[in-house]
PDB file of C-alpha atoms in Angstrom:
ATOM      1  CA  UNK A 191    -193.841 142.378   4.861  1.00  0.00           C
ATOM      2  CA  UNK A 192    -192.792 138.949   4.913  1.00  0.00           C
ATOM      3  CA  UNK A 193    -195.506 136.144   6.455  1.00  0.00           C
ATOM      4  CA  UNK A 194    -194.954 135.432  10.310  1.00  0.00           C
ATOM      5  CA  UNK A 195    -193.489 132.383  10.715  1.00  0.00           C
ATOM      6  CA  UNK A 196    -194.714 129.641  12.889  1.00  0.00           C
ATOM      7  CA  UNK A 197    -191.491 128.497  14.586  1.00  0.00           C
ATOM      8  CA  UNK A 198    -193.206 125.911  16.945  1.00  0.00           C
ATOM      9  CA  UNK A 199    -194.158 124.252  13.407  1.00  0.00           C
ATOM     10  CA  UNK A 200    -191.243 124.435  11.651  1.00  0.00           C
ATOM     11  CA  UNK A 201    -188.586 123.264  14.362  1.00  0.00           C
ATOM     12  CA  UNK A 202    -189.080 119.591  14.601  1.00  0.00           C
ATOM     13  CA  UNK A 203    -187.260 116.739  15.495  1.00  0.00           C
ATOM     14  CA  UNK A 204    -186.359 114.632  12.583  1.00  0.00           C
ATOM     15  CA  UNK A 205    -182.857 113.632  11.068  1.00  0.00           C
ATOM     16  CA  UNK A 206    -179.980 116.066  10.902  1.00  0.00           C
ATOM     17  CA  UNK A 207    -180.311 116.898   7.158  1.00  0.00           C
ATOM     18  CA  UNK A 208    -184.255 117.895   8.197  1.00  0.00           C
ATOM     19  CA  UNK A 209    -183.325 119.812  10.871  1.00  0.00           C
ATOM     20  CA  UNK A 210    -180.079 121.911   8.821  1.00  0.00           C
ATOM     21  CA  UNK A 211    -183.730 123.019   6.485  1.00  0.00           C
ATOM     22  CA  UNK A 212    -185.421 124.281   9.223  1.00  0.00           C
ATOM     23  CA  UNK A 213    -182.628 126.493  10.350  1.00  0.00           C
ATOM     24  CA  UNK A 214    -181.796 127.655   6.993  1.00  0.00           C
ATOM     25  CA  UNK A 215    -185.585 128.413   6.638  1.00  0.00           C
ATOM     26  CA  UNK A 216    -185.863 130.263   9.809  1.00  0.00           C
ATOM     27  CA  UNK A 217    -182.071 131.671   9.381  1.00  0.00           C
ATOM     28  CA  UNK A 218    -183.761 133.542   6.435  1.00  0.00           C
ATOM     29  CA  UNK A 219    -186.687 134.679   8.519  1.00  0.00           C
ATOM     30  CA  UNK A 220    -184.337 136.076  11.531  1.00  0.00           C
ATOM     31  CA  UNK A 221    -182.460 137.806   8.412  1.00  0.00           C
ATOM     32  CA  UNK A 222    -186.111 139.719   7.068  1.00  0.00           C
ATOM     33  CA  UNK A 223    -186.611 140.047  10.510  1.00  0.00           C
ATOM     34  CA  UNK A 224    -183.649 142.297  11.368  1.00  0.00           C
ATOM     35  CA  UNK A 225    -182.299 143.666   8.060  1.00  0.00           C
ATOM     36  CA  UNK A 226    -183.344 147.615   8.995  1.00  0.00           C
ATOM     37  CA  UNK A 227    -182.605 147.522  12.640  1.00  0.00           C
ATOM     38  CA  UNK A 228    -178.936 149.158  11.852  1.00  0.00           C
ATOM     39  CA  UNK A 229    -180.861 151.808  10.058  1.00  0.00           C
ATOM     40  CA  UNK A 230    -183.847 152.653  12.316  1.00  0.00           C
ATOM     41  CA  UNK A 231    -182.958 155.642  14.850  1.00  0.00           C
ATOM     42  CA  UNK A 232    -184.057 156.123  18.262  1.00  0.00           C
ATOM     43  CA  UNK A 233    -186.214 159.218  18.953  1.00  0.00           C
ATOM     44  CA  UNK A 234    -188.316 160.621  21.784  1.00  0.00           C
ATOM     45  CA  UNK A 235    -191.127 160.132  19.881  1.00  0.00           C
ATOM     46  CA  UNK A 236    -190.308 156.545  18.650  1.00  0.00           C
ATOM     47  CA  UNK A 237    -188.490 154.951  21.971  1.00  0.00           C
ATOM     48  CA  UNK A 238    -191.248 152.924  22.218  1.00  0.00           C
ATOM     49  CA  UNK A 239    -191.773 151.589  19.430  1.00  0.00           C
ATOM     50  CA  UNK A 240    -188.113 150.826  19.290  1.00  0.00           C
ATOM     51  CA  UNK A 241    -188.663 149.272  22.362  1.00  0.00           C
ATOM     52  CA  UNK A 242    -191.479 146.898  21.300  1.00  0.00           C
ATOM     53  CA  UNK A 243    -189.141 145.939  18.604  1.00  0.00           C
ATOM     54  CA  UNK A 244    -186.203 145.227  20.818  1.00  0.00           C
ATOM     55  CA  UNK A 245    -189.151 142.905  22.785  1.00  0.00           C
ATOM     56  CA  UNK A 246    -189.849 140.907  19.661  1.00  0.00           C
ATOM     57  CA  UNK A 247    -186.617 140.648  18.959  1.00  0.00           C
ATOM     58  CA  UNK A 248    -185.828 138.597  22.099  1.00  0.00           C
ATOM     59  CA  UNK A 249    -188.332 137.109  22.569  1.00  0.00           C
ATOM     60  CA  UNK A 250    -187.958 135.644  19.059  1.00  0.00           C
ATOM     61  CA  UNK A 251    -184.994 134.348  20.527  1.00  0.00           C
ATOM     62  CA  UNK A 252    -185.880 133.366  23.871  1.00  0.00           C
ATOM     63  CA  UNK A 253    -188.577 131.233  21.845  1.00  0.00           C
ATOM     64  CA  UNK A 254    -186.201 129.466  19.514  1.00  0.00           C
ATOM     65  CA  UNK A 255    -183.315 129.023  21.972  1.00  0.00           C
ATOM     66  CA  UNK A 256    -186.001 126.638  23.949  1.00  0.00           C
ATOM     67  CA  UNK A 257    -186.555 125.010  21.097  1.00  0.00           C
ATOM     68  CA  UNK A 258    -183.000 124.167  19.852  1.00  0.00           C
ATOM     69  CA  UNK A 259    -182.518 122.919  23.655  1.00  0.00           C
ATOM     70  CA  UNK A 260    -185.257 120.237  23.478  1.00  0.00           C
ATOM     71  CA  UNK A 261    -183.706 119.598  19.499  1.00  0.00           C
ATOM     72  CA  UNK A 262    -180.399 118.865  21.467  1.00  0.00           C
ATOM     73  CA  UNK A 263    -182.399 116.724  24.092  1.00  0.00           C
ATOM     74  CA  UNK A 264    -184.023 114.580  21.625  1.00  0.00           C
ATOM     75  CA  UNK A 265    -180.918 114.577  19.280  1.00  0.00           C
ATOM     76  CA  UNK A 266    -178.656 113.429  22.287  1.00  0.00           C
ATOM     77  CA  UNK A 267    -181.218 110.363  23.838  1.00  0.00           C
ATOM     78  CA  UNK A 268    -180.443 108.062  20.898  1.00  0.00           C
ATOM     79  CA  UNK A 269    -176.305 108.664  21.130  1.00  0.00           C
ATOM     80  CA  UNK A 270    -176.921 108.424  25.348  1.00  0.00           C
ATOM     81  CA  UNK A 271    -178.815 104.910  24.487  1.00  0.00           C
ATOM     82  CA  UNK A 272    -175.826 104.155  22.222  1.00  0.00           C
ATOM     83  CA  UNK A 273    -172.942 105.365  25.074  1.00  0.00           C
ATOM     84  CA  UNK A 274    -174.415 103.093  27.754  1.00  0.00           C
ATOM     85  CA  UNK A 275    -175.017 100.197  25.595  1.00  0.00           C
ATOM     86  CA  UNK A 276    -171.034 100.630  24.544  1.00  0.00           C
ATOM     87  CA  UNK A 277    -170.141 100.926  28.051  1.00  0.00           C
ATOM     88  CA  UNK A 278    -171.747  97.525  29.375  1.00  0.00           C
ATOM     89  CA  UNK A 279    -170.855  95.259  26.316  1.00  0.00           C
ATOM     90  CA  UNK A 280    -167.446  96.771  25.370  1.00  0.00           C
ATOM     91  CA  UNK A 281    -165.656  99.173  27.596  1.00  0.00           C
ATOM     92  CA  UNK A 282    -165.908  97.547  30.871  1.00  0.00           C
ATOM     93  CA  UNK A 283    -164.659  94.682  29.631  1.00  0.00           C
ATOM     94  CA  UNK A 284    -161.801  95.613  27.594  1.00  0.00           C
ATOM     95  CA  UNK A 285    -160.895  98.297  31.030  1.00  0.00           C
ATOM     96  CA  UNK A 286    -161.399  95.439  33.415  1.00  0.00           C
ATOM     97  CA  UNK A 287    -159.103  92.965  30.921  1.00  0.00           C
ATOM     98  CA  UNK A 288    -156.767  95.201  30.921  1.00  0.00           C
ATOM     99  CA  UNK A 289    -156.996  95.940  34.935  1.00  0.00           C
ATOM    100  CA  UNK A 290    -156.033  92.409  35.036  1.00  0.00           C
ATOM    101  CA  UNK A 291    -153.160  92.311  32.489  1.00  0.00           C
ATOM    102  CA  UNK A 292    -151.632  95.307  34.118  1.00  0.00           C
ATOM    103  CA  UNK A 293    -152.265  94.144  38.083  1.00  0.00           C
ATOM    104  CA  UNK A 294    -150.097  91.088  36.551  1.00  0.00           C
ATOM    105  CA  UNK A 295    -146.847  92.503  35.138  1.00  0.00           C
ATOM    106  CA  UNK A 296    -146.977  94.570  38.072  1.00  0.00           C
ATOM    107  CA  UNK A 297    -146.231  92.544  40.243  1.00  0.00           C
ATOM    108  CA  UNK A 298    -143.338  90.996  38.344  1.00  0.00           C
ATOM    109  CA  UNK A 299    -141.802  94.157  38.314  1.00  0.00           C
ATOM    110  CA  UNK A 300    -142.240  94.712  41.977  1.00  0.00           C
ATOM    111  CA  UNK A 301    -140.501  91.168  42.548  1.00  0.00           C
ATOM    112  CA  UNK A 302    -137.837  92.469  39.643  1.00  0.00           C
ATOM    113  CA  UNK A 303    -137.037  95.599  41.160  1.00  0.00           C
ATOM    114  CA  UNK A 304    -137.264  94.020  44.835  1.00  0.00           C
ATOM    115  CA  UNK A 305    -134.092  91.580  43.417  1.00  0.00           C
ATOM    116  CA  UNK A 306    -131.916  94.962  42.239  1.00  0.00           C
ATOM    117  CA  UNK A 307    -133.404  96.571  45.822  1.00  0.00           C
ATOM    118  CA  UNK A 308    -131.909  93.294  47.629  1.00  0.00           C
ATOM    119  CA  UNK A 309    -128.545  93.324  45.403  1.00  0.00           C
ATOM    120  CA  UNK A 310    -128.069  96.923  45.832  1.00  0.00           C
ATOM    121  CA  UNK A 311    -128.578  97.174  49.579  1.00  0.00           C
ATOM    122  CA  UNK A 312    -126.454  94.365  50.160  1.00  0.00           C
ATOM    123  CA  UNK A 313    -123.646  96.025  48.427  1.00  0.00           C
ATOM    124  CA  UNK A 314    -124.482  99.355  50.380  1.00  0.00           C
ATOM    125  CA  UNK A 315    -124.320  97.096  53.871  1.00  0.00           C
ATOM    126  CA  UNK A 316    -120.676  95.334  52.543  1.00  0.00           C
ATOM    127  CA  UNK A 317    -119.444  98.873  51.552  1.00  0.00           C
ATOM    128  CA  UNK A 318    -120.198 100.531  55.189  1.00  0.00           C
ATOM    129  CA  UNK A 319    -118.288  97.925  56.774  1.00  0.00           C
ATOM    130  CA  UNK A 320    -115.788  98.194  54.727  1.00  0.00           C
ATOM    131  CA  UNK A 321    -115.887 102.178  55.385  1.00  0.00           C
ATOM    132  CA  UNK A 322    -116.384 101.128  58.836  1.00  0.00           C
ATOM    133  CA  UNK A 323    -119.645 103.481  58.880  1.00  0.00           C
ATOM    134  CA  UNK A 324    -122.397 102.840  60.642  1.00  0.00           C
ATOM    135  CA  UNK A 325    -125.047 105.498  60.920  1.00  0.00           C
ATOM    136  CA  UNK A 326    -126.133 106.029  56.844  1.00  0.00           C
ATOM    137  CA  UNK A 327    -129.151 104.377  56.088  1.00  0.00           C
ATOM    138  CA  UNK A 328    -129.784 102.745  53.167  1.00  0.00           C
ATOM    139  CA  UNK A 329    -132.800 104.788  51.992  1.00  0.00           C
ATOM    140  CA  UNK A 330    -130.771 108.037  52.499  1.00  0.00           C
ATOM    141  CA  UNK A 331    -128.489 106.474  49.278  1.00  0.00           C
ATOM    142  CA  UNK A 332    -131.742 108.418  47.222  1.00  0.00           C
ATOM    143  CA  UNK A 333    -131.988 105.698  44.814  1.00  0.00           C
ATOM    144  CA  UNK A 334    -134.285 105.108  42.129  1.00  0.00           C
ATOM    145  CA  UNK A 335    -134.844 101.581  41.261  1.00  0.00           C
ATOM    146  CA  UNK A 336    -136.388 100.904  38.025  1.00  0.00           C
ATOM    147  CA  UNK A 337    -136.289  98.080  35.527  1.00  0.00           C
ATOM    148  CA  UNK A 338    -134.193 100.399  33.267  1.00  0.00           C
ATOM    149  CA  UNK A 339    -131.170 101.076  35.543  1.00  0.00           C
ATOM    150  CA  UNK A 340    -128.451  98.525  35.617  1.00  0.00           C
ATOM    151  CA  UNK A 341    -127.210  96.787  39.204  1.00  0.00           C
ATOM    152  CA  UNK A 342    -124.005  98.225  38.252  1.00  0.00           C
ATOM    153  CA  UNK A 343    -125.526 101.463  37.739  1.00  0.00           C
ATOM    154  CA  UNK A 344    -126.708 101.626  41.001  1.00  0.00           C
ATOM    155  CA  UNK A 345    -123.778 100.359  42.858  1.00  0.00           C
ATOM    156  CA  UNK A 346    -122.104 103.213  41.216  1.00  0.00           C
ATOM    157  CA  UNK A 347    -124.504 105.774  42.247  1.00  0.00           C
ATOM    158  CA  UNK A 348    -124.060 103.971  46.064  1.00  0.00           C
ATOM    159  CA  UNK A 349    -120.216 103.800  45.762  1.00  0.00           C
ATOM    160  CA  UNK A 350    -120.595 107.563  45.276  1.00  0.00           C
ATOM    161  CA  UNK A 351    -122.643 108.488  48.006  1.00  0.00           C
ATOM    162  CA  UNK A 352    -120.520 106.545  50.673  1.00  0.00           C
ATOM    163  CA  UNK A 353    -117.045 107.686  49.413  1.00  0.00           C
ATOM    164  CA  UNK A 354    -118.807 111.508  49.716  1.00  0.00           C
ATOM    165  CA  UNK A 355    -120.010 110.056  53.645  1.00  0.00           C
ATOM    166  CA  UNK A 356    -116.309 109.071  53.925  1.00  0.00           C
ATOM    167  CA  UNK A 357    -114.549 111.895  52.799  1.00  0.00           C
ATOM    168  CA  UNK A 358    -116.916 114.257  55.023  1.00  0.00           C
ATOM    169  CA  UNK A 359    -116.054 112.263  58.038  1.00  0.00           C
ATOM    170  CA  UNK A 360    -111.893 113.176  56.956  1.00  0.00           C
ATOM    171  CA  UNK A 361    -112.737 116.919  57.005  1.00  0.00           C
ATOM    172  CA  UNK A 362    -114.599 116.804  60.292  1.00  0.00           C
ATOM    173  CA  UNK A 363    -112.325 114.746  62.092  1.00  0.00           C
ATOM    174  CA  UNK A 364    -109.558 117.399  61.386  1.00  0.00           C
ATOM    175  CA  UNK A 365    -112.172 120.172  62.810  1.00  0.00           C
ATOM    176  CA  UNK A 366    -111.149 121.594  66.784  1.00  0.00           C
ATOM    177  CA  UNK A 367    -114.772 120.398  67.426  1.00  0.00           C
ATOM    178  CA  UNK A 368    -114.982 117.228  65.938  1.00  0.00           C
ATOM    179  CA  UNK A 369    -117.248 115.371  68.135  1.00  0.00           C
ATOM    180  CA  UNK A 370    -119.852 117.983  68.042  1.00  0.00           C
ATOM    181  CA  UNK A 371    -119.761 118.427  64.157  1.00  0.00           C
ATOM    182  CA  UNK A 372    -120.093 114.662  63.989  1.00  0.00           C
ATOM    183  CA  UNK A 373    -123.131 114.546  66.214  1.00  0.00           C
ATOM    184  CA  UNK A 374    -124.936 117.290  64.082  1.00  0.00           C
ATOM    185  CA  UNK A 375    -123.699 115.438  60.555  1.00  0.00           C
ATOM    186  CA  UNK A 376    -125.219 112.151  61.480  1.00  0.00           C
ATOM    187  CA  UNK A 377    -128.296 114.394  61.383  1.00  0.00           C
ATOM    188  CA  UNK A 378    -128.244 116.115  58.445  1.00  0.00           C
ATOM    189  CA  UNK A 379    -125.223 114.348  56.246  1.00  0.00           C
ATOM    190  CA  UNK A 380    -123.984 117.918  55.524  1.00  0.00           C
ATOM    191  CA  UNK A 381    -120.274 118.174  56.406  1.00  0.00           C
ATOM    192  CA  UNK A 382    -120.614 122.191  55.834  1.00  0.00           C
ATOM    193  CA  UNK A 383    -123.759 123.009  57.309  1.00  0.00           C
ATOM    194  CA  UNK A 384    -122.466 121.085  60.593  1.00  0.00           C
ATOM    195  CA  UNK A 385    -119.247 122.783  60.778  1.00  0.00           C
ATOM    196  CA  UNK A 386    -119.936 126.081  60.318  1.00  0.00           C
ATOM    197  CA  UNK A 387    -123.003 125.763  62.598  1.00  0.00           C
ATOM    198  CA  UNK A 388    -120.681 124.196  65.558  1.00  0.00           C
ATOM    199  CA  UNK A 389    -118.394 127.186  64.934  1.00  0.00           C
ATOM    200  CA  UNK A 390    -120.846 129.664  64.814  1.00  0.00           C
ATOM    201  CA  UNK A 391    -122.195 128.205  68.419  1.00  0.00           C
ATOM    202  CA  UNK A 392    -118.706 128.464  69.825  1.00  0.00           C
ATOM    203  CA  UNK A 393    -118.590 132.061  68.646  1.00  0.00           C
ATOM    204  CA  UNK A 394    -121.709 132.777  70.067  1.00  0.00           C
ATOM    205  CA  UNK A 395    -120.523 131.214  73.562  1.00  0.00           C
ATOM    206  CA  UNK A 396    -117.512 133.418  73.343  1.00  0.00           C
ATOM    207  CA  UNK A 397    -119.556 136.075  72.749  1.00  0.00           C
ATOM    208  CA  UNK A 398    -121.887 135.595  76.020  1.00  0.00           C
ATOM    209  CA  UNK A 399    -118.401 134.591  78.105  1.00  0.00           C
ATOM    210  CA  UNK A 400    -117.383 138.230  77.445  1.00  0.00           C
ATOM    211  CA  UNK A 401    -119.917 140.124  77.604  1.00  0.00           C
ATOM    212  CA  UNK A 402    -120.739 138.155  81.031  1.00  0.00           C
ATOM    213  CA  UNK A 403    -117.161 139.055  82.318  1.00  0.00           C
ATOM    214  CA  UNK A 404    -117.364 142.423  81.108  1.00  0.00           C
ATOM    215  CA  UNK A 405    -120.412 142.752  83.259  1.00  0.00           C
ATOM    216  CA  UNK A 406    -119.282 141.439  86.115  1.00  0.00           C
ATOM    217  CA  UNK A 407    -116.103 143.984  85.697  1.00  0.00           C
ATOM    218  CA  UNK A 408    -118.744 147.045  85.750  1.00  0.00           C
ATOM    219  CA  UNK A 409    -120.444 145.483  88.751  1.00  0.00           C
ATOM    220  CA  UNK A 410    -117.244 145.170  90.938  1.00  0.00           C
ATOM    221  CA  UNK A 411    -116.065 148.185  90.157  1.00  0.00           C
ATOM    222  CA  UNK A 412    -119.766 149.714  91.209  1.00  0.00           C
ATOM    223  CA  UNK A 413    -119.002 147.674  94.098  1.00  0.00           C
ATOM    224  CA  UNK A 414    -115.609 149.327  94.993  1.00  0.00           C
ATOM    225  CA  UNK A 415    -117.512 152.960  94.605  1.00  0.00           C
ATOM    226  CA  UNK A 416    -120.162 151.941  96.682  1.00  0.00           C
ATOM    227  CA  UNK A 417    -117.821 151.105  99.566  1.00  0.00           C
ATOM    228  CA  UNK A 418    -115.410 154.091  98.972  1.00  0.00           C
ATOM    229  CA  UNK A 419    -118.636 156.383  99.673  1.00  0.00           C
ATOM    230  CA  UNK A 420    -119.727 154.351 102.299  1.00  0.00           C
ATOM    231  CA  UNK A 421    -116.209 154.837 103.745  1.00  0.00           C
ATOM    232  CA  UNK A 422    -116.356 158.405 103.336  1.00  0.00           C
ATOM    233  CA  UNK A 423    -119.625 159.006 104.748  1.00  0.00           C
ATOM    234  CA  UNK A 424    -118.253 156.470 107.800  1.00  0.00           C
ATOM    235  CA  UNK A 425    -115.377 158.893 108.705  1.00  0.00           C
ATOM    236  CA  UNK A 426    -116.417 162.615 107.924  1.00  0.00           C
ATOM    237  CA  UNK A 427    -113.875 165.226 108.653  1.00  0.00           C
ATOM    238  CA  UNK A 428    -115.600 167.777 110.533  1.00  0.00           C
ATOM    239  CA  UNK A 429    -118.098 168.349 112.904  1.00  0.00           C
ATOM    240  CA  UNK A 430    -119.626 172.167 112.172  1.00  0.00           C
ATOM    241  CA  UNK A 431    -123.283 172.560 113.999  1.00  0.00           C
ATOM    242  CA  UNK A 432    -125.577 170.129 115.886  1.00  0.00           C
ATOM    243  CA  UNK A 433    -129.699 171.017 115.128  1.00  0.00           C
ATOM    244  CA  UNK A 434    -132.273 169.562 117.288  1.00  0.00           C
ATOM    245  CA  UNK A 435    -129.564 166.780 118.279  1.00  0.00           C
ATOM    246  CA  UNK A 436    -129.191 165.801 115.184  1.00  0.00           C
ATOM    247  CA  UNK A 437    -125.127 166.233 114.046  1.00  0.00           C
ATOM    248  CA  UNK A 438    -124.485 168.565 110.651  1.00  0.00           C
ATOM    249  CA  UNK A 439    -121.292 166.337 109.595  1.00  0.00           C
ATOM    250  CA  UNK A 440    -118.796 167.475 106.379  1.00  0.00           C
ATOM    251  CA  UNK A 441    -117.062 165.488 104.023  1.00  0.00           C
ATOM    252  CA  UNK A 442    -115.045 165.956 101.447  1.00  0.00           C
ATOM    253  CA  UNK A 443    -114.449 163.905  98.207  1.00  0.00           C
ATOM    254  CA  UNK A 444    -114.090 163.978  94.519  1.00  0.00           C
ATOM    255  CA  UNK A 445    -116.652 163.050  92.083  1.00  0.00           C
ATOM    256  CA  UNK A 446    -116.070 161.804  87.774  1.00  0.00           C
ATOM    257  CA  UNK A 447    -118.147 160.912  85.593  1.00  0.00           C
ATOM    258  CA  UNK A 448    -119.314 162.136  82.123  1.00  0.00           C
ATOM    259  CA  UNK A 449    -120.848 165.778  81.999  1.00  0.00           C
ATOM    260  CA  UNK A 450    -124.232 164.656  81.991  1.00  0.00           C
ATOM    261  CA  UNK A 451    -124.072 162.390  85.194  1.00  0.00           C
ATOM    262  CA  UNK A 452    -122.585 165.553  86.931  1.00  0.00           C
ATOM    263  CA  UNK A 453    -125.092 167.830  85.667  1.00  0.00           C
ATOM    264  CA  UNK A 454    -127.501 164.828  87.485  1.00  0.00           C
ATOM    265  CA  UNK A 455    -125.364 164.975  90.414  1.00  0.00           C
ATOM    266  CA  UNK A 456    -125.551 168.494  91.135  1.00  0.00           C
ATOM    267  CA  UNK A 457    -129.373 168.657  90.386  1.00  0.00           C
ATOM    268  CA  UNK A 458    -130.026 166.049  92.781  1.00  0.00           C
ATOM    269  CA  UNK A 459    -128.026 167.932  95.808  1.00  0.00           C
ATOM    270  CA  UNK A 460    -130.201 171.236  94.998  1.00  0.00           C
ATOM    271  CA  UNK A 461    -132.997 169.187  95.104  1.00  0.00           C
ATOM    272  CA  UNK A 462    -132.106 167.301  98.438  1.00  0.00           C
ATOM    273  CA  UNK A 463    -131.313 170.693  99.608  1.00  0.00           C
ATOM    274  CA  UNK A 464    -127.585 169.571 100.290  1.00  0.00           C
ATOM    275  CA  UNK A 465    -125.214 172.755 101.361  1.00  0.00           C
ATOM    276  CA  UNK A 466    -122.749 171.690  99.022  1.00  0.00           C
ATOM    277  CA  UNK A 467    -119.472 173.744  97.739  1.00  0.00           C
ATOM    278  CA  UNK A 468    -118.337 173.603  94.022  1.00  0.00           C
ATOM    279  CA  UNK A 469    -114.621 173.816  93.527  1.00  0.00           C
ATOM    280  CA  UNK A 470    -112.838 174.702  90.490  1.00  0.00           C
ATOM    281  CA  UNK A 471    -109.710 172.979  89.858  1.00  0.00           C
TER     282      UNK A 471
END
C-alpha cells in the first residue's frame, strides 16, 4: 500500500510550472487511490466498509477542491493587481479619448444629416403645394436620413410617397362616400382600409334601417289584431244567460297562426275555463 500523502504539504502556492508537479504528484496518488474501486463488489457483509471507502473518497476530494480554490485565489491576486493597474493608467484613458473623438464627429453628422433633413423637407413642403395637399406630415414620408443616402435619393423616396397620397385621393374622390373615406384616410393614409370600412358602415346602417322597419311592420300589424279583438269583444253577437248579474256574452271569430300557437291557444281557454266550440272547416 502506497504511503498516505500529505496533501496540505504538497499543494502550495508557487509558480505555475510548481504547481502542474504537485498535481501530477497527487494525480498519481488519486490514481493508487482508486484503481480497484471498479472491481470491489458490494455485499451485505461489506456495505460498510464500502461505505467508509466511498467517505474517503470524498472527502479526499472535498479536501483538495478547497485547496485548488485558495490556489486560484492566490494565483488570481497578482493578475487582479495587474487588471486594475491597466485600467487606471491605460484603459480609461484611451475609452475616455475616444469618448471625446466620437462625441465630436457626432455632432458633425447630426449638423450633416440636419442639412439633407432641411433640403428634404423643404422639397416635401414645395411638392404638397404643388399637389395642393395639406394634411401629410413630413415625418409620415418614413425616411431614413443617413450620411450614406443621397438628397436625390431621398427626394425620390418623397416624390413616391406623395404621388401614392395623390393617387389615393383620385380613387376616393370617385367613391359615393367620398367625404367620409377622406376623413378616415387623413387618419390612417390607407385608401383601402378607409373605403371598405365606410362601405362596410353603410351596410351595416342598411342593415339596422331594415331590420328597424321590419319591426315596426310586426308591431303594426300586432296593433291591427289587437284592435280587431278589441272590436270583437266590443260588439258580441249574442246574449245567452245572465249569472249573479253578471252577462254570459258570445262571440264569434276566426283564429291563425302556426300549429303550435293554436295548440297554446286552446290550452289557455281550458285553462281559463272558457266554454268554447271547435269548428272544423
Amino acid at each position: 500500500m502506497q504511503e498516505k500523502l500529505n496533501i496540505n504539504e504538497i499543494i502550495k502556492v508557487e509558480q505555475l510550472p510548481k504547481v502542474f508537479e504537485q498535481l501530477e504528484l497527487i494525480g498519481a496518488y488519486v490514481d493508487e487511490q482508486v484503481k480497484d474501486v471498479d472491481q470491489l463488489k458490494c455485499t451485505e457483509e461489506n456495505k460498510q466498509e464500502v461505505k467508509n471507502r466511498r467517505t474517503e473518497i470524498n472527502n479526499m476530494l472535498t479536501l483538495i477542491d478547497t485547496k485548488r480554490k485558495e490556489i486560484k485565489k492566490k494565483i488570481n491576486e497578482p493578475y487582479d493587481l495587474f487588471n486594475k493597474k491597466y485600467e487606471e493608467t491605460v484603459k480609461i484613458k484611451l475609452e475616455n479619448a475616444s469618448k471625446l473623438l466620437t462625441d465630436k464627429i457626432n455632432k458633425i453628422e447630426d449638423e450633416q444629416k440636419l442639412v439633407k433633413r432641411n433640403a428634404v423637407e423643404k422639397y416635401f413642403n414645395e411638392y404638397c403645394q404643388f399637389l395642393k395637399v395639406d394634411f401629410v406630415k413630413f415625418e409620415q414620408v418614413g425616411l431614413n436620413i443617413t450620411l450614406g443616402i443621397s438628397d436625390k435619393k431621398l427626394q425620390e423616396q418623397t416624390k413616391d410617397f406623395l404621388d401614392k397620397v395623390n393617387d389615393d385621393l383620385t380613387l376616393i374622390d370617385s367613391q359615393e362616400h367620398k367625404e367620409e373615406i377622406l376623413i378616415e384616410y387623413k387618419k390612417n393614409l390607407n385608401a383601402s382600409q378607409s373605403i371598405t370600412m365606410i362601405v362596410n358602415r353603410y351596410k351595416e346602417l342598411e342593415e339596422m334601417k331594415k331590420k328597424q322597419e321590419e319591426l315596426k311592420q310586426v308591431k303594426e300589424a300586432e296593433k291591427e289584431n289587437v284592435q280587431r279583438v278589441e272590436q270583437v269583444l266590443s260588439a258580441p253577437t249574442k246574449i245567452e244567460i245572465k249569472t249573479n248579474d253578471e252577462e254570459i256574452l258570445q262571440i264569434a271569430f276566426s283564429v291563425r297562426g302556426t300549429r303550435e300557437k293554436l295548440k297554446e291557444l286552446v290550452q289557455f281557454l281550458k285553462e281559463r275555463e272558457y266554454d268554447y266550440e271547435q269548428c272544423n272547416n
